[in-house]
Amino acid sequence: MKPASPATILLVFLIFILFILAGCGQEATASSTQLTAVIVKEYPHDPTAFTQGLILDKGTMYESTGLYGQSSLRQVDLATGRVIQQRDYDRQFFAEGITVLGESIYQLTWTNRVIFQYDKNSFALRRTFPWPREGWGLTHDGSSLIVSDGTAHLYFLAPDSMTEQRQLTVHDGGQEINRLNELEYVNGSIYANVWYEQRIAVINPQDGAVTAWIDLSALCARMQGNNAEAVLNGIMHDSESGRLVVTGKLWPALFEIKTVPATAKQH
């Protein structure tokens, strides 16, 4: 066997270093916990609703639906899927995420650059705020509204003025997580749908780090069928009962879920 040349030895050494660096990078991005969803209960849902936002407030469900000419704000009976109250939008508006803070419902619009504030009981319009970006998802932490705009950024706003208080960039390891969509604040973390992904990101609201991913691919495969627009979108959490409910655009059902560690078979 011919002895290796200096050039060959150098090449082998460089390949060895690259493998070490690649392993370190994978370890950093794999720091988030991998979870999967187990269905606890199924509820009926309007299959024509292009869901953009969900809220459970003291047991009462509110939903925002999108599309031009079909956008609405709804109060829905969770158990039956019956729409109790509905406010429809003019054709120029495309409604997006919603949240309930105090006695008000806040609702985003996609490209109309406004945020609406409604009375949560009567749906009467209270105020209209200008907003300089696209509106995607909306939640709150008890004091600030938290808005996504389809990028990797989250914006914390004062609810009485929409003054920006701070921004957060969401990342998993060194990778920014773009296309952040529907949001929900759950036990001190921000849960986020990611447009066209079959998983939910669990985000630390202090530094933007993704601490966990919730895999919903099995549920999406069951609900989406051949409709590319019927994507996972819609998260609501009842702080009183602890229920966590998810759905998607044009899905005929909502699902109460619990999360468990993903097994090796489910990775």
PDB file of C-alpha atoms in Angstrom:
ATOM      1  CA  MET A   1       0.000   0.000   0.000  1.00  0.00           C
ATOM      2  CA  LYS A   2       1.435   3.329  -1.078  1.00  0.00           C
ATOM      3  CA  PRO A   3       1.869   5.887   1.765  1.00  0.00           C
ATOM      4  CA  ALA A   4      -0.501   8.829   1.675  1.00  0.00           C
ATOM      5  CA  SER A   5       0.841  12.048   0.211  1.00  0.00           C
ATOM      6  CA  PRO A   6       0.897  15.292   2.277  1.00  0.00           C
ATOM      7  CA  ALA A   7      -1.954  16.660   0.132  1.00  0.00           C
ATOM      8  CA  THR A   8      -4.096  13.596   0.895  1.00  0.00           C
ATOM      9  CA  ILE A   9      -3.375  13.896   4.612  1.00  0.00           C
ATOM     10  CA  LEU A  10      -4.377  17.582   4.522  1.00  0.00           C
ATOM     11  CA  LEU A  11      -7.612  16.753   2.659  1.00  0.00           C
ATOM     12  CA  VAL A  12      -8.547  14.059   5.192  1.00  0.00           C
ATOM     13  CA  PHE A  13      -7.839  16.491   8.039  1.00  0.00           C
ATOM     14  CA  LEU A  14     -10.052  19.181   6.488  1.00  0.00           C
ATOM     15  CA  ILE A  15     -12.908  16.700   5.968  1.00  0.00           C
ATOM     16  CA  PHE A  16     -12.584  15.642   9.631  1.00  0.00           C
ATOM     17  CA  ILE A  17     -12.832  19.286  10.765  1.00  0.00           C
ATOM     18  CA  LEU A  18     -15.911  19.855   8.585  1.00  0.00           C
ATOM     19  CA  PHE A  19     -17.650  16.833  10.123  1.00  0.00           C
ATOM     20  CA  ILE A  20     -16.949  18.177  13.614  1.00  0.00           C
ATOM     21  CA  LEU A  21     -18.334  21.612  12.717  1.00  0.00           C
ATOM     22  CA  ALA A  22     -21.432  20.106  11.101  1.00  0.00           C
ATOM     23  CA  GLY A  23     -22.103  18.026  14.188  1.00  0.00           C
ATOM     24  CA  CYS A  24     -21.856  21.093  16.416  1.00  0.00           C
ATOM     25  CA  GLY A  25     -24.315  22.975  14.215  1.00  0.00           C
ATOM     26  CA  GLN A  26     -26.854  20.147  14.312  1.00  0.00           C
ATOM     27  CA  GLU A  27     -26.587  19.973  18.084  1.00  0.00           C
ATOM     28  CA  ALA A  28     -27.321  23.697  18.384  1.00  0.00           C
ATOM     29  CA  THR A  29     -30.416  23.587  16.162  1.00  0.00           C
ATOM     30  CA  ALA A  30     -31.665  20.400  17.835  1.00  0.00           C
ATOM     31  CA  SER A  31     -31.842  22.089  21.232  1.00  0.00           C
ATOM     32  CA  SER A  32     -35.601  22.613  20.944  1.00  0.00           C
ATOM     33  CA  THR A  33     -37.825  19.893  22.409  1.00  0.00           C
ATOM     34  CA  GLN A  34     -39.741  17.765  19.914  1.00  0.00           C
ATOM     35  CA  LEU A  35     -43.389  17.177  20.878  1.00  0.00           C
ATOM     36  CA  THR A  36     -46.338  15.546  19.175  1.00  0.00           C
ATOM     37  CA  ALA A  37     -50.075  16.085  19.564  1.00  0.00           C
ATOM     38  CA  VAL A  38     -52.578  13.591  20.949  1.00  0.00           C
ATOM     39  CA  ILE A  39     -56.259  14.263  20.228  1.00  0.00           C
ATOM     40  CA  VAL A  40     -58.390  14.620  23.352  1.00  0.00           C
ATOM     41  CA  LYS A  41     -61.669  15.714  21.768  1.00  0.00           C
ATOM     42  CA  GLU A  42     -63.070  16.750  18.392  1.00  0.00           C
ATOM     43  CA  TYR A  43     -65.522  19.603  17.795  1.00  0.00           C
ATOM     44  CA  PRO A  44     -67.509  20.548  14.650  1.00  0.00           C
ATOM     45  CA  HIS A  45     -66.266  23.519  12.618  1.00  0.00           C
ATOM     46  CA  ASP A  46     -67.594  25.439   9.625  1.00  0.00           C
ATOM     47  CA  PRO A  47     -65.733  23.886   6.632  1.00  0.00           C
ATOM     48  CA  THR A  48     -66.107  27.138   4.666  1.00  0.00           C
ATOM     49  CA  ALA A  49     -64.344  29.209   7.351  1.00  0.00           C
ATOM     50  CA  PHE A  50     -60.922  30.392   6.181  1.00  0.00           C
ATOM     51  CA  THR A  51     -59.662  30.532   9.763  1.00  0.00           C
ATOM     52  CA  GLN A  52     -57.210  33.334  10.529  1.00  0.00           C
ATOM     53  CA  GLY A  53     -57.547  33.561  14.303  1.00  0.00           C
ATOM     54  CA  LEU A  54     -59.101  31.757  17.267  1.00  0.00           C
ATOM     55  CA  ILE A  55     -59.680  32.742  20.887  1.00  0.00           C
ATOM     56  CA  LEU A  56     -61.217  31.071  23.923  1.00  0.00           C
ATOM     57  CA  ASP A  57     -62.116  33.752  26.450  1.00  0.00           C
ATOM     58  CA  LYS A  58     -63.671  32.449  29.678  1.00  0.00           C
ATOM     59  CA  GLY A  59     -65.164  29.560  27.742  1.00  0.00           C
ATOM     60  CA  THR A  60     -66.456  31.714  24.862  1.00  0.00           C
ATOM     61  CA  MET A  61     -64.992  31.093  21.416  1.00  0.00           C
ATOM     62  CA  TYR A  62     -64.273  33.856  18.913  1.00  0.00           C
ATOM     63  CA  GLU A  63     -63.035  33.318  15.371  1.00  0.00           C
ATOM     64  CA  SER A  64     -61.665  35.503  12.595  1.00  0.00           C
ATOM     65  CA  THR A  65     -62.159  34.356   9.007  1.00  0.00           C
ATOM     66  CA  GLY A  66     -60.336  35.740   5.994  1.00  0.00           C
ATOM     67  CA  LEU A  67     -60.543  36.144   2.216  1.00  0.00           C
ATOM     68  CA  TYR A  68     -61.846  39.192   0.370  1.00  0.00           C
ATOM     69  CA  GLY A  69     -65.631  39.207   0.439  1.00  0.00           C
ATOM     70  CA  GLN A  70     -65.760  36.475   3.095  1.00  0.00           C
ATOM     71  CA  SER A  71     -63.941  38.020   6.059  1.00  0.00           C
ATOM     72  CA  SER A  72     -65.744  38.101   9.378  1.00  0.00           C
ATOM     73  CA  LEU A  73     -65.588  38.273  13.142  1.00  0.00           C
ATOM     74  CA  ARG A  74     -67.601  35.516  14.823  1.00  0.00           C
ATOM     75  CA  GLN A  75     -68.714  34.273  18.204  1.00  0.00           C
ATOM     76  CA  VAL A  76     -69.113  30.513  17.934  1.00  0.00           C
ATOM     77  CA  ASP A  77     -70.514  27.796  20.170  1.00  0.00           C
ATOM     78  CA  LEU A  78     -67.567  25.422  20.517  1.00  0.00           C
ATOM     79  CA  ALA A  79     -69.671  22.353  21.279  1.00  0.00           C
ATOM     80  CA  THR A  80     -71.928  22.631  18.219  1.00  0.00           C
ATOM     81  CA  GLY A  81     -70.059  24.895  15.793  1.00  0.00           C
ATOM     82  CA  ARG A  82     -73.091  27.180  15.605  1.00  0.00           C
ATOM     83  CA  VAL A  83     -72.331  30.836  14.868  1.00  0.00           C
ATOM     84  CA  ILE A  84     -73.962  32.907  17.616  1.00  0.00           C
ATOM     85  CA  GLN A  85     -72.941  36.361  16.407  1.00  0.00           C
ATOM     86  CA  GLN A  86     -71.163  37.539  13.274  1.00  0.00           C
ATOM     87  CA  ARG A  87     -69.834  40.824  11.904  1.00  0.00           C
ATOM     88  CA  ASP A  88     -69.005  40.755   8.186  1.00  0.00           C
ATOM     89  CA  TYR A  89     -66.467  42.952   6.420  1.00  0.00           C
ATOM     90  CA  ASP A  90     -66.753  44.900   3.192  1.00  0.00           C
ATOM     91  CA  ARG A  91     -65.044  43.314   0.192  1.00  0.00           C
ATOM     92  CA  GLN A  92     -61.917  45.468   0.441  1.00  0.00           C
ATOM     93  CA  PHE A  93     -60.924  43.948   3.806  1.00  0.00           C
ATOM     94  CA  PHE A  94     -59.066  40.685   4.412  1.00  0.00           C
ATOM     95  CA  ALA A  95     -59.344  39.881   8.130  1.00  0.00           C
ATOM     96  CA  GLU A  96     -56.519  38.196  10.024  1.00  0.00           C
ATOM     97  CA  GLY A  97     -55.617  37.341  13.635  1.00  0.00           C
ATOM     98  CA  ILE A  98     -57.664  38.256  16.722  1.00  0.00           C
ATOM     99  CA  THR A  99     -57.214  38.418  20.468  1.00  0.00           C
ATOM    100  CA  VAL A 100     -59.354  39.394  23.470  1.00  0.00           C
ATOM    101  CA  LEU A 101     -57.865  41.747  26.054  1.00  0.00           C
ATOM    102  CA  GLY A 102     -60.157  43.001  28.788  1.00  0.00           C
ATOM    103  CA  GLU A 103     -63.544  43.816  27.273  1.00  0.00           C
ATOM    104  CA  SER A 104     -62.171  44.338  23.767  1.00  0.00           C
ATOM    105  CA  ILE A 105     -61.521  42.192  20.723  1.00  0.00           C
ATOM    106  CA  TYR A 106     -58.611  43.316  18.550  1.00  0.00           C
ATOM    107  CA  GLN A 107     -58.576  42.148  14.941  1.00  0.00           C
ATOM    108  CA  LEU A 108     -55.858  42.528  12.317  1.00  0.00           C
ATOM    109  CA  THR A 109     -56.197  43.008   8.578  1.00  0.00           C
ATOM    110  CA  TRP A 110     -53.760  41.562   6.068  1.00  0.00           C
ATOM    111  CA  THR A 111     -52.776  44.404   3.726  1.00  0.00           C
ATOM    112  CA  ASN A 112     -55.285  47.084   4.724  1.00  0.00           C
ATOM    113  CA  ARG A 113     -52.815  48.437   7.309  1.00  0.00           C
ATOM    114  CA  VAL A 114     -55.404  48.842  10.087  1.00  0.00           C
ATOM    115  CA  ILE A 115     -56.225  47.153  13.404  1.00  0.00           C
ATOM    116  CA  PHE A 116     -59.818  47.167  14.631  1.00  0.00           C
ATOM    117  CA  GLN A 117     -60.915  47.266  18.282  1.00  0.00           C
ATOM    118  CA  TYR A 118     -64.416  45.957  19.066  1.00  0.00           C
ATOM    119  CA  ASP A 119     -66.575  45.555  22.134  1.00  0.00           C
ATOM    120  CA  LYS A 120     -66.351  41.827  22.786  1.00  0.00           C
ATOM    121  CA  ASN A 121     -70.025  41.480  23.707  1.00  0.00           C
ATOM    122  CA  SER A 122     -71.802  43.585  21.091  1.00  0.00           C
ATOM    123  CA  PHE A 123     -69.105  43.610  18.347  1.00  0.00           C
ATOM    124  CA  ALA A 124     -69.556  47.393  18.181  1.00  0.00           C
ATOM    125  CA  LEU A 125     -66.523  49.114  16.699  1.00  0.00           C
ATOM    126  CA  ARG A 126     -64.605  51.094  19.317  1.00  0.00           C
ATOM    127  CA  ARG A 127     -61.505  52.313  17.472  1.00  0.00           C
ATOM    128  CA  THR A 128     -59.520  51.863  14.277  1.00  0.00           C
ATOM    129  CA  PHE A 129     -55.736  52.070  14.521  1.00  0.00           C
ATOM    130  CA  PRO A 130     -53.266  52.525  11.661  1.00  0.00           C
ATOM    131  CA  TRP A 131     -50.664  49.768  11.371  1.00  0.00           C
ATOM    132  CA  PRO A 132     -47.643  50.145   9.039  1.00  0.00           C
ATOM    133  CA  ARG A 133     -47.146  46.446   8.222  1.00  0.00           C
ATOM    134  CA  GLU A 134     -49.079  43.419   7.084  1.00  0.00           C
ATOM    135  CA  GLY A 135     -51.154  41.781   9.804  1.00  0.00           C
ATOM    136  CA  TRP A 136     -50.931  38.000  10.268  1.00  0.00           C
ATOM    137  CA  GLY A 137     -51.235  36.717  13.849  1.00  0.00           C
ATOM    138  CA  LEU A 138     -52.253  38.390  17.108  1.00  0.00           C
ATOM    139  CA  THR A 139     -52.153  37.543  20.822  1.00  0.00           C
ATOM    140  CA  HIS A 140     -51.279  39.291  24.097  1.00  0.00           C
ATOM    141  CA  ASP A 141     -49.322  38.664  27.290  1.00  0.00           C
ATOM    142  CA  GLY A 142     -51.749  40.455  29.592  1.00  0.00           C
ATOM    143  CA  SER A 143     -50.353  43.919  28.970  1.00  0.00           C
ATOM    144  CA  SER A 144     -49.023  44.116  25.406  1.00  0.00           C
ATOM    145  CA  LEU A 145     -50.497  43.028  22.091  1.00  0.00           C
ATOM    146  CA  ILE A 146     -48.140  40.732  20.155  1.00  0.00           C
ATOM    147  CA  VAL A 147     -48.345  40.852  16.356  1.00  0.00           C
ATOM    148  CA  SER A 148     -46.763  38.793  13.562  1.00  0.00           C
ATOM    149  CA  ASP A 149     -46.410  40.086  10.001  1.00  0.00           C
ATOM    150  CA  GLY A 150     -45.354  36.972   8.088  1.00  0.00           C
ATOM    151  CA  THR A 151     -41.647  37.454   8.802  1.00  0.00           C
ATOM    152  CA  ALA A 152     -39.515  36.132  11.684  1.00  0.00           C
ATOM    153  CA  HIS A 153     -40.364  39.209  13.758  1.00  0.00           C
ATOM    154  CA  LEU A 154     -42.904  39.723  16.534  1.00  0.00           C
ATOM    155  CA  TYR A 155     -44.008  43.202  17.574  1.00  0.00           C
ATOM    156  CA  PHE A 156     -45.132  44.149  21.089  1.00  0.00           C
ATOM    157  CA  LEU A 157     -47.644  47.016  21.052  1.00  0.00           C
ATOM    158  CA  ALA A 158     -49.404  49.168  23.633  1.00  0.00           C
ATOM    159  CA  PRO A 159     -53.116  48.231  23.254  1.00  0.00           C
ATOM    160  CA  ASP A 160     -54.396  51.785  23.795  1.00  0.00           C
ATOM    161  CA  SER A 161     -52.229  53.414  21.122  1.00  0.00           C
ATOM    162  CA  MET A 162     -50.496  50.663  19.076  1.00  0.00           C
ATOM    163  CA  THR A 163     -47.163  52.269  19.967  1.00  0.00           C
ATOM    164  CA  GLU A 164     -44.410  49.738  19.368  1.00  0.00           C
ATOM    165  CA  GLN A 165     -42.713  48.766  22.635  1.00  0.00           C
ATOM    166  CA  ARG A 166     -40.187  46.244  21.316  1.00  0.00           C
ATOM    167  CA  GLN A 167     -39.446  43.728  18.593  1.00  0.00           C
ATOM    168  CA  LEU A 168     -38.417  40.093  18.804  1.00  0.00           C
ATOM    169  CA  THR A 169     -36.749  37.906  16.175  1.00  0.00           C
ATOM    170  CA  VAL A 170     -37.796  34.264  16.417  1.00  0.00           C
ATOM    171  CA  HIS A 171     -35.074  31.687  15.853  1.00  0.00           C
ATOM    172  CA  ASP A 172     -34.275  28.020  16.354  1.00  0.00           C
ATOM    173  CA  GLY A 173     -30.564  27.855  17.017  1.00  0.00           C
ATOM    174  CA  GLY A 174     -29.025  30.099  14.377  1.00  0.00           C
ATOM    175  CA  GLN A 175     -31.961  29.854  11.947  1.00  0.00           C
ATOM    176  CA  GLU A 176     -34.645  32.538  11.812  1.00  0.00           C
ATOM    177  CA  ILE A 177     -38.200  31.180  11.621  1.00  0.00           C
ATOM    178  CA  ASN A 178     -40.062  33.081   8.918  1.00  0.00           C
ATOM    179  CA  ARG A 179     -43.757  33.080   7.949  1.00  0.00           C
ATOM    180  CA  LEU A 180     -44.959  33.316  11.565  1.00  0.00           C
ATOM    181  CA  ASN A 181     -48.741  33.300  11.406  1.00  0.00           C
ATOM    182  CA  GLU A 182     -51.488  32.743  14.019  1.00  0.00           C
ATOM    183  CA  LEU A 183     -50.354  33.308  17.625  1.00  0.00           C
ATOM    184  CA  GLU A 184     -51.486  32.289  21.096  1.00  0.00           C
ATOM    185  CA  TYR A 185     -49.982  33.082  24.491  1.00  0.00           C
ATOM    186  CA  VAL A 186     -49.900  29.857  26.536  1.00  0.00           C
ATOM    187  CA  ASN A 187     -48.493  29.601  30.050  1.00  0.00           C
ATOM    188  CA  GLY A 188     -45.776  32.185  29.506  1.00  0.00           C
ATOM    189  CA  SER A 189     -44.829  31.081  25.968  1.00  0.00           C
ATOM    190  CA  ILE A 190     -45.939  32.223  22.524  1.00  0.00           C
ATOM    191  CA  TYR A 191     -47.349  29.457  20.337  1.00  0.00           C
ATOM    192  CA  ALA A 192     -47.122  30.206  16.614  1.00  0.00           C
ATOM    193  CA  ASN A 193     -48.384  28.595  13.455  1.00  0.00           C
ATOM    194  CA  VAL A 194     -45.857  28.813  10.633  1.00  0.00           C
ATOM    195  CA  TRP A 195     -47.546  29.242   7.255  1.00  0.00           C
ATOM    196  CA  TYR A 196     -47.476  25.995   5.234  1.00  0.00           C
ATOM    197  CA  GLU A 197     -45.798  24.039   8.049  1.00  0.00           C
ATOM    198  CA  GLN A 198     -47.446  21.187   9.924  1.00  0.00           C
ATOM    199  CA  ARG A 199     -46.080  22.106  13.322  1.00  0.00           C
ATOM    200  CA  ILE A 200     -46.419  24.781  15.980  1.00  0.00           C
ATOM    201  CA  ALA A 201     -43.441  26.714  17.331  1.00  0.00           C
ATOM    202  CA  VAL A 202     -43.247  27.307  21.088  1.00  0.00           C
ATOM    203  CA  ILE A 203     -41.365  30.585  21.574  1.00  0.00           C
ATOM    204  CA  ASN A 204     -39.642  32.202  24.550  1.00  0.00           C
ATOM    205  CA  PRO A 205     -41.078  35.763  24.631  1.00  0.00           C
ATOM    206  CA  GLN A 206     -37.905  37.159  26.185  1.00  0.00           C
ATOM    207  CA  ASP A 207     -35.306  36.192  23.579  1.00  0.00           C
ATOM    208  CA  GLY A 208     -37.308  34.735  20.667  1.00  0.00           C
ATOM    209  CA  ALA A 209     -35.781  31.260  20.967  1.00  0.00           C
ATOM    210  CA  VAL A 210     -37.929  28.318  19.880  1.00  0.00           C
ATOM    211  CA  THR A 211     -37.980  26.040  22.906  1.00  0.00           C
ATOM    212  CA  ALA A 212     -40.174  23.313  21.366  1.00  0.00           C
ATOM    213  CA  TRP A 213     -41.956  22.180  18.215  1.00  0.00           C
ATOM    214  CA  ILE A 214     -45.367  20.480  18.283  1.00  0.00           C
ATOM    215  CA  ASP A 215     -45.771  18.051  15.368  1.00  0.00           C
ATOM    216  CA  LEU A 216     -49.291  17.990  13.889  1.00  0.00           C
ATOM    217  CA  SER A 217     -48.446  16.303  10.580  1.00  0.00           C
ATOM    218  CA  ALA A 218     -50.765  13.324  11.158  1.00  0.00           C
ATOM    219  CA  LEU A 219     -53.703  15.631  11.848  1.00  0.00           C
ATOM    220  CA  CYS A 220     -52.863  17.806   8.842  1.00  0.00           C
ATOM    221  CA  ALA A 221     -52.714  14.778   6.558  1.00  0.00           C
ATOM    222  CA  ARG A 222     -56.184  13.795   7.736  1.00  0.00           C
ATOM    223  CA  MET A 223     -57.696  17.280   7.316  1.00  0.00           C
ATOM    224  CA  GLN A 224     -55.899  18.801   4.349  1.00  0.00           C
ATOM    225  CA  GLY A 225     -56.558  16.199   1.673  1.00  0.00           C
ATOM    226  CA  ASN A 226     -55.726  17.606  -1.758  1.00  0.00           C
ATOM    227  CA  ASN A 227     -56.483  21.228  -0.842  1.00  0.00           C
ATOM    228  CA  ALA A 228     -53.187  23.112  -0.600  1.00  0.00           C
ATOM    229  CA  GLU A 229     -54.927  26.078   1.073  1.00  0.00           C
ATOM    230  CA  ALA A 230     -56.366  23.984   3.927  1.00  0.00           C
ATOM    231  CA  VAL A 231     -53.299  24.534   6.063  1.00  0.00           C
ATOM    232  CA  LEU A 232     -52.874  24.336   9.816  1.00  0.00           C
ATOM    233  CA  ASN A 233     -53.876  27.721  11.249  1.00  0.00           C
ATOM    234  CA  GLY A 234     -55.656  28.454  14.496  1.00  0.00           C
ATOM    235  CA  ILE A 235     -54.619  27.993  18.129  1.00  0.00           C
ATOM    236  CA  MET A 236     -56.668  28.773  21.212  1.00  0.00           C
ATOM    237  CA  HIS A 237     -55.998  28.136  24.889  1.00  0.00           C
ATOM    238  CA  ASP A 238     -58.454  28.363  27.761  1.00  0.00           C
ATOM    239  CA  SER A 239     -56.427  29.527  30.758  1.00  0.00           C
ATOM    240  CA  GLU A 240     -59.207  28.469  33.147  1.00  0.00           C
ATOM    241  CA  SER A 241     -59.577  24.860  31.990  1.00  0.00           C
ATOM    242  CA  GLY A 242     -56.156  24.429  30.378  1.00  0.00           C
ATOM    243  CA  ARG A 243     -57.714  23.278  27.088  1.00  0.00           C
ATOM    244  CA  LEU A 244     -55.557  23.693  23.981  1.00  0.00           C
ATOM    245  CA  VAL A 245     -57.490  23.622  20.701  1.00  0.00           C
ATOM    246  CA  VAL A 246     -56.201  23.770  17.120  1.00  0.00           C
ATOM    247  CA  THR A 247     -57.698  23.862  13.647  1.00  0.00           C
ATOM    248  CA  GLY A 248     -56.895  24.879  10.087  1.00  0.00           C
ATOM    249  CA  LYS A 249     -58.261  26.880   7.203  1.00  0.00           C
ATOM    250  CA  LEU A 250     -61.357  25.211   5.752  1.00  0.00           C
ATOM    251  CA  TRP A 251     -61.147  22.335   8.242  1.00  0.00           C
ATOM    252  CA  PRO A 252     -64.471  20.683   9.205  1.00  0.00           C
ATOM    253  CA  ALA A 253     -63.311  20.161  12.795  1.00  0.00           C
ATOM    254  CA  LEU A 254     -61.404  21.671  15.701  1.00  0.00           C
ATOM    255  CA  PHE A 255     -59.287  19.456  17.940  1.00  0.00           C
ATOM    256  CA  GLU A 256     -58.553  19.687  21.622  1.00  0.00           C
ATOM    257  CA  ILE A 257     -55.053  18.274  22.001  1.00  0.00           C
ATOM    258  CA  LYS A 258     -52.453  17.485  24.595  1.00  0.00           C
ATOM    259  CA  THR A 259     -48.745  17.407  23.859  1.00  0.00           C
ATOM    260  CA  VAL A 260     -46.409  14.530  24.643  1.00  0.00           C
ATOM    261  CA  PRO A 261     -42.708  13.958  23.881  1.00  0.00           C
ATOM    262  CA  ALA A 262     -42.191  12.660  20.356  1.00  0.00           C
ATOM    263  CA  THR A 263     -40.944   9.087  20.235  1.00  0.00           C
ATOM    264  CA  ALA A 264     -38.129   7.978  17.969  1.00  0.00           C
ATOM    265  CA  LYS A 265     -40.754   6.436  15.665  1.00  0.00           C
ATOM    266  CA  GLN A 266     -42.522   9.788  15.311  1.00  0.00           C
ATOM    267  CA  HIS A 267     -39.461  11.862  14.401  1.00  0.00           C
TER     268      HIS A 267
END
